[in-house]
Coordinates of N, CA and C in Angstrom, one line a residue:
M1 N 131.2 57.4 -118.9 CA 129.7 57.3 -118.9 C 129.3 56.9 -117.5
A2 N 128.3 57.5 -117.0 CA 127.8 57.2 -115.6 C 127.1 55.9 -115.6
A3 N 127.2 55.2 -114.5 CA 126.5 53.9 -114.3 C 125.0 54.2 -114.1
A4 N 124.2 53.3 -114.6 CA 122.8 53.4 -114.4 C 122.5 53.2 -112.9
R5 N 121.5 53.9 -112.4 CA 121.2 53.7 -111.0 C 119.7 53.2 -110.9
L6 N 119.6 52.2 -110.2 CA 118.2 51.6 -110.0 C 117.6 52.3 -108.8
G7 N 116.4 52.7 -108.9 CA 115.7 53.3 -107.8 C 115.0 52.3 -106.9
R8 N 114.4 52.7 -105.9 CA 113.6 51.8 -105.1 C 112.2 51.8 -105.5
P9 N 111.5 50.7 -105.5 CA 110.1 50.6 -105.9 C 109.2 51.5 -105.0
L10 N 108.4 52.3 -105.5 CA 107.6 53.2 -104.7 C 106.1 52.8 -104.9
P11 N 105.3 52.7 -103.8 CA 103.9 52.3 -103.9 C 103.1 53.0 -104.9
G12 N 103.2 54.3 -105.0 CA 102.3 55.0 -105.9 C 102.8 55.0 -107.4
S13 N 104.0 54.6 -107.7 CA 104.5 54.7 -109.0 C 105.1 53.4 -109.6
S14 N 105.0 52.3 -108.9 CA 105.6 51.1 -109.3 C 104.6 50.0 -109.4
V15 N 104.9 49.0 -110.2 CA 104.0 47.8 -110.3 C 105.0 46.6 -110.5
L16 N 104.6 45.4 -110.0 CA 105.3 44.2 -110.2 C 104.5 43.3 -111.2
F17 N 105.2 42.8 -112.2 CA 104.5 41.8 -113.1 C 105.2 40.5 -112.9
L18 N 104.4 39.5 -112.6 CA 104.9 38.1 -112.4 C 104.5 37.3 -113.6
C19 N 105.4 36.9 -114.4 CA 105.1 36.4 -115.7 C 105.3 34.9 -115.9
D20 N 104.2 34.2 -116.1 CA 104.2 32.8 -116.6 C 104.9 31.8 -115.7
L21 N 104.7 32.0 -114.4 CA 105.3 31.0 -113.5 C 104.3 29.9 -113.2
Q22 N 104.1 29.0 -114.2 CA 103.0 28.1 -114.3 C 103.5 26.6 -114.2
E23 N 102.5 25.8 -113.8 CA 102.8 24.4 -113.5 C 103.5 23.7 -114.6
R24 N 103.1 23.9 -115.8 CA 103.7 23.1 -116.9 C 105.2 23.3 -117.1
F25 N 105.7 24.4 -116.6 CA 107.1 24.7 -116.7 C 107.9 24.1 -115.6
R26 N 107.3 23.6 -114.6 CA 108.0 23.0 -113.4 C 109.1 22.0 -113.8
G27 N 108.8 21.1 -114.7 CA 109.7 20.1 -115.1 C 110.7 20.4 -116.2
S28 N 110.5 21.5 -116.9 CA 111.3 21.8 -118.1 C 112.2 23.1 -117.9
I29 N 112.1 23.8 -116.9 CA 112.9 25.0 -116.7 C 113.9 24.7 -115.6
V30 N 115.2 24.8 -116.0 CA 116.3 24.6 -115.0 C 116.1 25.6 -113.8
A31 N 116.3 25.1 -112.6 CA 116.3 25.9 -111.4 C 114.9 26.5 -111.2
F32 N 113.8 25.8 -111.7 CA 112.5 26.4 -111.5 C 112.1 26.7 -110.0
P33 N 112.4 25.7 -109.1 CA 112.1 26.0 -107.7 C 112.8 27.3 -107.2
Q34 N 114.0 27.5 -107.6 CA 114.8 28.6 -107.1 C 114.2 29.9 -107.7
I35 N 113.8 29.8 -109.0 CA 113.2 31.0 -109.6 C 111.9 31.4 -108.9
V36 N 111.1 30.4 -108.6 CA 109.8 30.7 -107.9 C 110.1 31.3 -106.5
A37 N 111.1 30.7 -105.8 CA 111.4 31.2 -104.5 C 111.9 32.7 -104.5
V38 N 112.7 33.0 -105.5 CA 113.1 34.4 -105.6 C 111.9 35.3 -106.0
A39 N 111.1 34.8 -106.9 CA 109.9 35.6 -107.3 C 108.9 35.8 -106.1
A40 N 108.8 34.8 -105.2 CA 108.0 34.8 -104.0 C 108.5 35.9 -103.1
R41 N 109.8 35.9 -102.9 CA 110.5 36.9 -102.0 C 110.2 38.3 -102.6
L42 N 110.4 38.5 -103.9 CA 110.1 39.8 -104.5 C 108.7 40.2 -104.3
L43 N 107.7 39.3 -104.5 CA 106.3 39.6 -104.2 C 106.1 40.0 -102.8
Q44 N 106.7 39.2 -101.9 CA 106.6 39.6 -100.4 C 107.1 41.0 -100.1
G45 N 108.2 41.3 -100.7 CA 108.8 42.7 -100.5 C 107.8 43.7 -101.1
C46 N 107.3 43.5 -102.2 CA 106.4 44.4 -102.8 C 105.1 44.6 -102.0
R47 N 104.6 43.5 -101.4 CA 103.5 43.6 -100.6 C 103.8 44.5 -99.3
I48 N 104.9 44.3 -98.7 CA 105.3 45.1 -97.6 C 105.4 46.6 -98.0
L49 N 105.9 46.9 -99.1 CA 106.0 48.2 -99.6 C 104.7 48.8 -100.1
G50 N 103.7 48.0 -100.3 CA 102.5 48.4 -100.9 C 102.5 48.6 -102.4
V51 N 103.5 47.9 -103.1 CA 103.6 48.0 -104.5 C 102.6 46.9 -105.1
P52 N 101.7 47.3 -106.0 CA 100.7 46.4 -106.5 C 101.4 45.4 -107.5
A53 N 100.8 44.2 -107.6 CA 101.4 43.2 -108.5 C 100.3 42.5 -109.3
L54 N 100.6 41.9 -110.4 CA 99.7 41.1 -111.2 C 100.4 40.0 -111.8
V55 N 99.7 39.0 -112.2 CA 100.2 37.7 -112.7 C 99.7 37.6 -114.1
T56 N 100.6 37.2 -115.0 CA 100.2 36.8 -116.3 C 100.3 35.3 -116.5
E57 N 99.5 34.7 -117.2 CA 99.5 33.2 -117.5 C 99.4 33.0 -119.0
Q58 N 100.4 32.4 -119.5 CA 100.4 32.0 -121.0 C 99.5 30.8 -121.2
R59 N 98.5 31.0 -121.9 CA 97.6 29.9 -122.3 C 97.3 28.9 -121.0
P60 N 96.7 29.5 -120.0 CA 96.5 28.7 -118.8 C 95.7 27.4 -119.0
D61 N 94.9 27.3 -120.0 CA 94.2 26.1 -120.3 C 95.1 25.0 -120.8
V62 N 96.3 25.4 -121.3 CA 97.2 24.4 -121.8 C 98.4 24.2 -120.8
L63 N 98.9 25.3 -120.3 CA 100.1 25.3 -119.4 C 99.8 25.3 -117.9
G64 N 98.5 25.3 -117.6 CA 98.2 25.2 -116.2 C 98.2 26.6 -115.5
P65 N 97.8 26.6 -114.2 CA 97.8 27.8 -113.4 C 99.2 28.2 -112.9
T66 N 99.2 29.3 -112.3 CA 100.4 29.8 -111.6 C 100.7 28.9 -110.5
V67 N 101.9 28.5 -110.2 CA 102.3 27.6 -109.1 C 101.9 28.2 -107.8
P68 N 101.3 27.4 -106.9 CA 100.8 27.9 -105.6 C 101.9 28.4 -104.7
E69 N 103.1 27.9 -104.8 CA 104.2 28.3 -103.8 C 104.6 29.7 -104.1
L70 N 104.2 30.3 -105.2 CA 104.5 31.7 -105.4 C 103.8 32.6 -104.4
G71 N 102.6 32.1 -104.0 CA 101.8 32.9 -103.0 C 101.0 34.0 -103.6
A72 N 100.6 33.9 -104.9 CA 100.0 34.9 -105.6 C 98.5 34.6 -105.9
Q73 N 97.9 33.7 -105.1 CA 96.5 33.3 -105.3 C 95.5 34.5 -105.3
D74 N 95.8 35.5 -104.5 CA 94.9 36.6 -104.4 C 95.1 37.7 -105.5
L75 N 96.1 37.6 -106.3 CA 96.4 38.6 -107.3 C 95.6 38.4 -108.6
P76 N 95.4 39.5 -109.3 CA 94.7 39.4 -110.6 C 95.5 38.6 -111.5
R77 N 94.9 37.7 -112.3 CA 95.5 36.9 -113.3 C 95.1 37.3 -114.7
L78 N 96.0 37.6 -115.5 CA 95.7 38.0 -116.9 C 96.2 36.9 -117.8
P79 N 95.3 36.3 -118.5 CA 95.7 35.3 -119.5 C 96.2 35.9 -120.7
K80 N 97.1 35.3 -121.4 CA 97.6 35.8 -122.6 C 97.9 34.7 -123.6
T81 N 97.8 35.0 -124.9 CA 98.1 34.0 -125.9 C 99.3 34.4 -126.8
A82 N 99.8 35.6 -126.6 CA 101.1 36.0 -127.2 C 102.2 35.9 -126.2
F83 N 103.4 35.9 -126.6 CA 104.5 35.8 -125.7 C 104.6 37.1 -124.9
S84 N 104.4 38.3 -125.5 CA 104.5 39.5 -124.9 C 103.5 39.7 -123.7
M85 N 103.9 40.4 -122.7 CA 103.0 40.8 -121.6 C 102.3 42.1 -121.9
L86 N 102.8 42.8 -122.9 CA 102.3 44.1 -123.2 C 100.8 44.2 -123.3
G87 N 100.2 43.3 -124.1 CA 98.7 43.4 -124.3 C 98.0 43.2 -123.0
A88 N 98.4 42.2 -122.2 CA 97.8 42.0 -120.9 C 98.0 43.1 -119.9
A89 N 99.1 43.8 -120.0 CA 99.5 44.8 -119.0 C 99.1 46.2 -119.4
T90 N 98.6 46.4 -120.6 CA 98.4 47.7 -121.1 C 97.5 48.6 -120.2
P91 N 96.5 48.1 -119.6 CA 95.7 49.0 -118.7 C 96.6 49.6 -117.6
L92 N 97.5 48.9 -117.0 CA 98.3 49.4 -115.9 C 99.4 50.4 -116.5
L93 N 99.9 50.0 -117.7 CA 101.0 50.8 -118.3 C 100.5 52.1 -118.8
G94 N 99.2 52.2 -119.0 CA 98.6 53.5 -119.5 C 98.4 54.5 -118.3
D95 N 98.6 54.0 -117.1 CA 98.4 54.9 -115.9 C 99.6 55.8 -115.9
P96 N 99.5 57.1 -116.0 CA 100.6 58.1 -116.0 C 101.4 58.1 -114.6
K97 N 100.8 57.5 -113.6 CA 101.5 57.5 -112.3 C 102.6 56.4 -112.3
I98 N 102.4 55.4 -113.1 CA 103.4 54.2 -113.1 C 104.7 54.7 -113.8
R99 N 105.7 54.7 -113.1 CA 107.0 55.1 -113.6 C 108.1 53.9 -113.6
S100 N 107.8 52.9 -112.8 CA 108.7 51.8 -112.6 C 107.9 50.5 -112.7
V101 N 108.5 49.5 -113.5 CA 107.9 48.2 -113.7 C 108.9 47.2 -113.3
L102 N 108.6 46.4 -112.3 CA 109.5 45.3 -112.0 C 109.0 44.0 -112.7
L103 N 109.9 43.4 -113.4 CA 109.5 42.2 -114.2 C 110.2 41.0 -113.6
C104 N 109.4 39.9 -113.5 CA 109.9 38.7 -112.9 C 109.2 37.5 -113.7
G105 N 110.0 36.6 -114.2 CA 109.5 35.5 -114.9 C 110.5 34.6 -115.4
I106 N 110.1 33.6 -116.2 CA 111.1 32.6 -116.8 C 111.1 32.8 -118.3
E107 N 112.2 32.3 -118.9 CA 112.3 32.4 -120.3 C 112.2 33.8 -120.8
A108 N 113.0 34.7 -120.2 CA 112.9 36.1 -120.5 C 112.9 36.5 -122.0
Q109 N 113.5 35.7 -122.8 CA 113.5 36.1 -124.2 C 112.1 35.9 -124.8
A110 N 111.2 35.2 -124.2 CA 109.9 34.9 -124.7 C 108.8 35.4 -123.8
C111 N 108.9 35.0 -122.5 CA 107.8 35.4 -121.6 C 107.7 36.8 -121.2
V112 N 108.9 37.4 -121.1 CA 109.0 38.8 -120.7 C 109.5 39.6 -121.9
L113 N 108.7 39.6 -123.0 CA 109.1 40.2 -124.2 C 108.9 41.7 -124.2

């Protein structure tokens, strides 16, 4: 069986979803600062390549805003009340030009469902 091959993100057909990197998780997620640092580098790379990005926030009224060190203050924020990002991201996923989605978040079994 041939190995899967990952392509490179392309500006016209890729999007980055940054999922639930919020203040309330800072003290409860192991390696949270490192996770945010990697996510920030991924976001910086996407900005250089011209790949659009968006941020989802799980119940921001309860869990707080996205952490500032991510550097995503200028990005659209989509609040959500379900674990899945699908509802929040549906408008972008319906775009036929989008062929690649980069997912970045914590608690992948829940936040990036």
